[in-house]
CSV table of C-alpha atoms in Angstrom, one decimal:
chain,number,residue,atom,x,y,z
A,16,MET,CA,-6.3,-9.2,7.3
A,17,ILE,CA,-9.3,-11.4,7.7
A,18,LYS,CA,-11.0,-9.8,4.7
A,19,THR,CA,-7.9,-10.5,2.6
A,20,LEU,CA,-8.0,-14.2,3.6
A,21,GLU,CA,-11.7,-14.3,2.7
A,22,ASP,CA,-11.1,-12.8,-0.6
A,23,MET,CA,-8.2,-15.1,-1.3
A,24,ILE,CA,-10.3,-18.2,-0.5
A,25,ARG,CA,-13.2,-16.8,-2.6
A,26,ARG,CA,-11.0,-16.3,-5.6
A,27,PHE,CA,-9.6,-19.8,-5.2
A,28,CYS,CA,-13.0,-21.4,-5.1
A,29,ALA,CA,-15.0,-19.1,-7.4
A,30,TYR,CA,-13.9,-20.7,-10.7
A,31,GLY,CA,-14.8,-24.2,-9.8
A,32,LEU,CA,-11.3,-25.6,-10.0
A,33,GLU,CA,-11.4,-29.2,-11.0
A,34,LEU,CA,-8.3,-31.2,-11.9
A,35,LYS,CA,-8.4,-34.7,-13.4
A,36,TYR,CA,-5.8,-37.4,-13.6
A,37,SER,CA,-5.2,-39.5,-16.6
A,38,ALA,CA,-6.3,-42.5,-14.6
A,39,GLY,CA,-9.7,-41.0,-14.2
A,40,PHE,CA,-9.5,-39.6,-10.7
A,41,THR,CA,-10.8,-36.1,-10.1
A,42,ARG,CA,-9.9,-33.5,-7.5
A,43,ASP,CA,-12.1,-30.5,-6.9
A,44,TRP,CA,-11.4,-27.3,-4.9
A,45,CYS,CA,-12.5,-28.8,-1.6
A,46,THR,CA,-9.7,-31.3,-1.6
A,47,LEU,CA,-7.2,-28.8,-2.9
A,48,ILE,CA,-7.6,-26.1,-0.2
A,49,PRO,CA,-4.5,-27.4,1.8
A,50,ALA,CA,-2.4,-26.3,-1.2
A,51,LEU,CA,-3.8,-22.8,-0.7
A,52,GLU,CA,-2.9,-22.9,3.0
A,53,LEU,CA,0.6,-24.0,2.2
A,54,ALA,CA,1.1,-21.3,-0.4
A,55,TYR,CA,-0.2,-18.6,2.0
A,56,LYS,CA,2.0,-19.8,4.9
A,57,THR,CA,5.1,-19.8,2.7
A,58,SER,CA,4.5,-16.3,1.1
A,59,ILE,CA,6.4,-13.3,2.5
A,60,HIS,CA,4.3,-10.6,3.9
A,61,ALA,CA,5.2,-6.9,3.3
A,62,SER,CA,4.4,-5.9,6.9
A,63,THR,CA,6.6,-8.4,8.7
A,64,GLY,CA,9.1,-9.3,5.9
A,65,LYS,CA,8.7,-13.0,6.8
A,66,THR,CA,6.4,-15.9,6.1
A,67,PRO,CA,3.6,-16.9,8.5
A,68,ALA,CA,5.2,-20.3,8.8
A,69,MET,CA,8.5,-18.9,10.0
A,70,LEU,CA,6.7,-16.7,12.6
A,71,GLU,CA,4.5,-19.5,13.8
A,72,LYS,CA,6.7,-22.5,13.7
A,73,GLY,CA,10.2,-21.2,13.0
A,74,TRP,CA,10.7,-23.2,9.7
A,75,ILE,CA,9.4,-23.0,6.2
A,76,PRO,CA,7.9,-26.1,4.5
A,77,LYS,CA,9.1,-26.5,1.0
A,78,LEU,CA,7.7,-28.2,-2.0
A,79,SER,CA,9.7,-28.7,-5.2
A,80,VAL,CA,8.4,-26.9,-8.2
A,81,TYR,CA,9.0,-29.9,-10.4
A,82,PRO,CA,8.7,-33.1,-8.3
A,83,LEU,CA,9.8,-35.5,-11.1
A,84,LYS,CA,13.4,-35.7,-12.1
A,85,LYS,CA,14.1,-34.7,-15.6
A,86,ASP,CA,16.6,-37.5,-16.3
A,87,LEU,CA,14.0,-40.3,-15.8
A,88,VAL,CA,13.5,-42.5,-18.8
A,89,ASP,CA,10.1,-44.1,-18.0
A,90,ILE,CA,7.5,-42.0,-16.2
A,91,HIS,CA,4.2,-43.5,-15.2
A,92,PRO,CA,1.3,-41.5,-16.8
A,93,ALA,CA,-0.3,-41.1,-13.4
A,94,SER,CA,2.9,-39.5,-12.0
A,95,LEU,CA,3.1,-37.2,-15.0
A,96,SER,CA,-0.5,-36.1,-14.7
A,97,PHE,CA,0.0,-35.5,-10.9
A,98,GLU,CA,3.0,-33.3,-11.7
A,99,LEU,CA,0.9,-31.3,-14.2
A,100,LEU,CA,-1.7,-31.0,-11.5
A,101,LEU,CA,0.7,-29.5,-9.0
A,102,VAL,CA,2.1,-27.0,-11.5
A,103,LYS,CA,-1.4,-25.9,-12.5
A,104,LEU,CA,-2.5,-25.7,-8.9
A,105,ARG,CA,0.6,-23.7,-7.9
A,106,HIS,CA,-0.1,-21.2,-10.6
A,107,HIS,CA,-3.8,-20.9,-9.6
A,108,VAL,CA,-2.9,-20.5,-5.9
A,109,ASN,CA,-0.3,-17.8,-6.5
A,110,GLN,CA,-2.6,-15.9,-8.7
A,111,SER,CA,-5.4,-16.0,-6.1
A,112,ILE,CA,-3.0,-14.7,-3.4
A,113,ASN,CA,-1.5,-11.9,-5.5
A,114,ASP,CA,-5.0,-10.7,-6.7
A,115,ALA,CA,-6.3,-10.7,-3.1
A,116,PHE,CA,-3.4,-8.8,-1.7
A,117,GLU,CA,-3.5,-6.3,-4.6
A,118,TYR,CA,-7.2,-5.7,-4.2
A,119,ALA,CA,-6.8,-5.1,-0.4
A,120,LYS,CA,-3.9,-2.7,-1.1
A,121,GLN,CA,-6.0,-0.7,-3.6
A,122,LYS,CA,-8.9,-0.5,-1.2
A,123,TRP,CA,-6.7,0.7,1.6
A,124,ASP,CA,-4.8,3.3,-0.4
A,125,LYS,CA,-8.1,4.7,-1.8
A,126,SER,CA,-9.7,5.2,1.6
A,127,ASN,CA,-6.6,5.9,3.8
A,128,LYS,CA,-4.5,8.7,2.6
A,129,THR,CA,-1.8,9.8,5.1
A,130,PRO,CA,-1.7,13.6,5.4
A,131,GLU,CA,1.6,15.5,5.3
A,132,PHE,CA,2.4,17.3,8.5
A,133,LYS,CA,5.0,19.9,9.2
A,134,VAL,CA,6.5,21.2,12.5
A,135,GLY,CA,4.7,24.4,13.6
A,136,ALA,CA,1.5,23.7,11.7
A,137,LEU,CA,-1.9,23.3,13.3
A,138,ILE,CA,-3.5,19.9,13.5
A,139,LEU,CA,-6.8,18.4,14.7
A,140,VAL,CA,-6.6,15.1,16.6
A,141,SER,CA,-9.3,12.4,16.6
A,142,THR,CA,-11.0,11.7,19.9
A,143,LEU,CA,-11.5,8.1,19.0
A,144,SER,CA,-9.0,7.0,21.7
A,145,PHE,CA,-9.8,9.7,24.3
A,146,ASN,CA,-11.2,8.6,27.6
A,147,ASN,CA,-10.6,11.6,29.8
A,148,ILE,CA,-13.1,14.0,28.3
A,149,ASP,CA,-16.0,15.1,30.5
A,150,GLY,CA,-19.6,14.7,29.4
A,151,PRO,CA,-21.5,12.1,27.4
A,152,LYS,CA,-19.4,10.3,24.9
A,153,ARG,CA,-22.1,10.6,22.2
A,154,LEU,CA,-22.0,14.4,22.3
A,155,GLU,CA,-18.2,14.6,22.0
A,156,ASP,CA,-16.6,16.2,19.0
A,157,SER,CA,-15.0,13.9,16.5
A,158,PHE,CA,-11.8,16.0,16.6
A,159,GLU,CA,-10.1,18.2,19.2
A,160,GLY,CA,-7.8,21.1,18.6
A,161,PRO,CA,-6.2,22.8,16.9
A,162,PHE,CA,-2.9,21.9,18.3
A,163,ILE,CA,0.6,23.0,17.3
A,164,ILE,CA,2.9,20.3,16.0
A,165,LYS,CA,6.1,20.2,18.2
A,166,GLY,CA,7.9,17.4,16.4
A,167,LEU,CA,7.7,14.5,14.0
A,168,HIS,CA,8.8,10.9,14.9
A,169,GLY,CA,9.5,9.6,11.4
A,170,THR,CA,6.5,9.5,9.1
A,171,ASN,CA,4.1,7.6,11.4
A,172,GLU,CA,3.8,9.7,14.6
A,173,VAL,CA,3.5,13.4,15.5
A,174,GLN,CA,4.0,15.3,18.8
A,175,VAL,CA,1.6,18.1,19.7
A,176,GLU,CA,1.4,20.8,22.3
A,177,GLN,CA,-1.7,20.2,24.5
A,178,SER,CA,-3.5,22.2,27.1
A,179,GLY,CA,-6.6,22.2,29.3
A,180,GLU,CA,-8.2,18.9,30.1
A,181,LEU,CA,-5.9,17.2,27.5
A,182,GLU,CA,-2.7,18.4,29.2
A,183,ASN,CA,-2.1,15.1,31.0
A,184,LYS,CA,-2.6,13.0,27.9
A,185,HIS,CA,0.4,11.6,26.0
A,186,PRO,CA,1.4,14.2,23.3
A,187,ASP,CA,2.3,11.6,20.7
A,188,PHE,CA,-0.3,10.4,18.2
A,189,PRO,CA,-0.3,8.3,15.1
A,190,VAL,CA,-0.6,10.3,11.9
A,191,THR,CA,-3.8,8.3,11.1
A,192,LEU,CA,-5.6,10.0,14.0
A,193,GLY,CA,-4.8,13.6,12.8
A,194,LYS,CA,-5.8,15.9,10.0
A,195,ASN,CA,-4.7,19.3,8.9
A,196,TYR,CA,-6.5,22.3,10.4
A,197,THR,CA,-8.2,24.8,8.1
A,198,SER,CA,-9.4,28.0,9.5
A,199,SER,CA,-12.9,29.1,8.5
A,200,ASP,CA,-13.5,32.0,6.2
A,201,GLY,CA,-15.0,34.9,8.1
A,202,GLN,CA,-16.8,36.3,5.1
A,203,LEU,CA,-18.4,33.0,4.1
A,204,PHE,CA,-19.2,31.9,7.6
A,205,PRO,CA,-19.7,35.1,9.7
A,206,LEU,CA,-21.4,33.3,12.5
A,207,ARG,CA,-18.3,31.2,13.2
A,208,ASN,CA,-16.4,34.3,14.3
A,209,GLU,CA,-15.8,34.5,18.1
A,210,THR,CA,-17.5,37.6,19.4
A,211,PRO,CA,-16.4,39.0,22.8
A,212,LEU,CA,-19.0,38.7,25.5
A,213,GLU,CA,-20.4,42.0,26.8
A,214,VAL,CA,-20.6,42.1,30.6
A,215,PRO,CA,-23.2,44.5,31.9
A,216,PRO,CA,-22.0,47.1,34.5
A,217,LEU,CA,-22.5,46.1,38.1
A,218,ASP,CA,-24.3,48.3,40.6
A,219,GLN,CA,-21.6,50.0,42.7
A,220,SER,CA,-24.1,50.7,45.6
A,221,LYS,CA,-23.7,48.2,48.5
A,222,GLU,CA,-27.3,48.9,49.7
A,223,LYS,CA,-29.7,46.2,48.8
A,224,LYS,CA,-32.7,47.6,47.0
A,225,LEU,CA,-36.0,45.8,48.0
A,226,PRO,CA,-38.7,45.5,45.5
A,227,ARG,CA,-41.7,47.8,45.9
A,228,VAL,CA,-44.9,46.1,47.1
C-alpha cells in the first residue's frame, strides 16, 4: 500500500502541475497536495469497500464538483478561474489515483498467481511461518511436504493432513503459502529415487572376539 501511495504522489508531481488565476496568482503542485489527500481519502478501496475517511473518522468530506451556481448572472473572473482550477485539479488527481492503483494491480497479478487446489491432491507448504522445525533456520527447506489436502475453506485457505514434527501445527494455511506438488521423473532424475538401505547381517555369536596382537 505504501508503494501505491508513493506512486500516486509521484504521478501527481511528475508533470510539474501549475495552475494560474486570471488575476495573476499561481499555484504549483506543492500547494495543491491537500487536494490529492482529499481525493484519496474519499475514494472507495476495493479491499474494504469503504473510503479511508469513513474508516478513520466515520464521515466523508464532500466538495461540490461545480462550486459556482449556474443561475448566477455576474461572476467575478477570479471566481470563474478558481472553479476551472478545481475542475482541472480534480481530473488530474483522479487520473493519478487510478493510474497508481492500476499499476499496482498489474504488478501484483503478474507476480502473484494463486494456484488452483483440489481435495485429495498433494501440496507443498512454505516454511516461511514455521518456527517449530529443528536445526538452523538458514538450512531449512523453503517448502515442506508433500501433504494431502483434506479440505478447502473458500478460495483463500486450505486444510492439509500433517505428520511428524509438524503434527502439532495448525493444519490450515493460506493458499499463497502453498504450491502444487509435482513428482520427479525417475528416468530423467535417477538419483532422486529413494533406494532402500541394505543392513549388513549381524554376528549371531555372543562371544566377543578380541583382536589378535
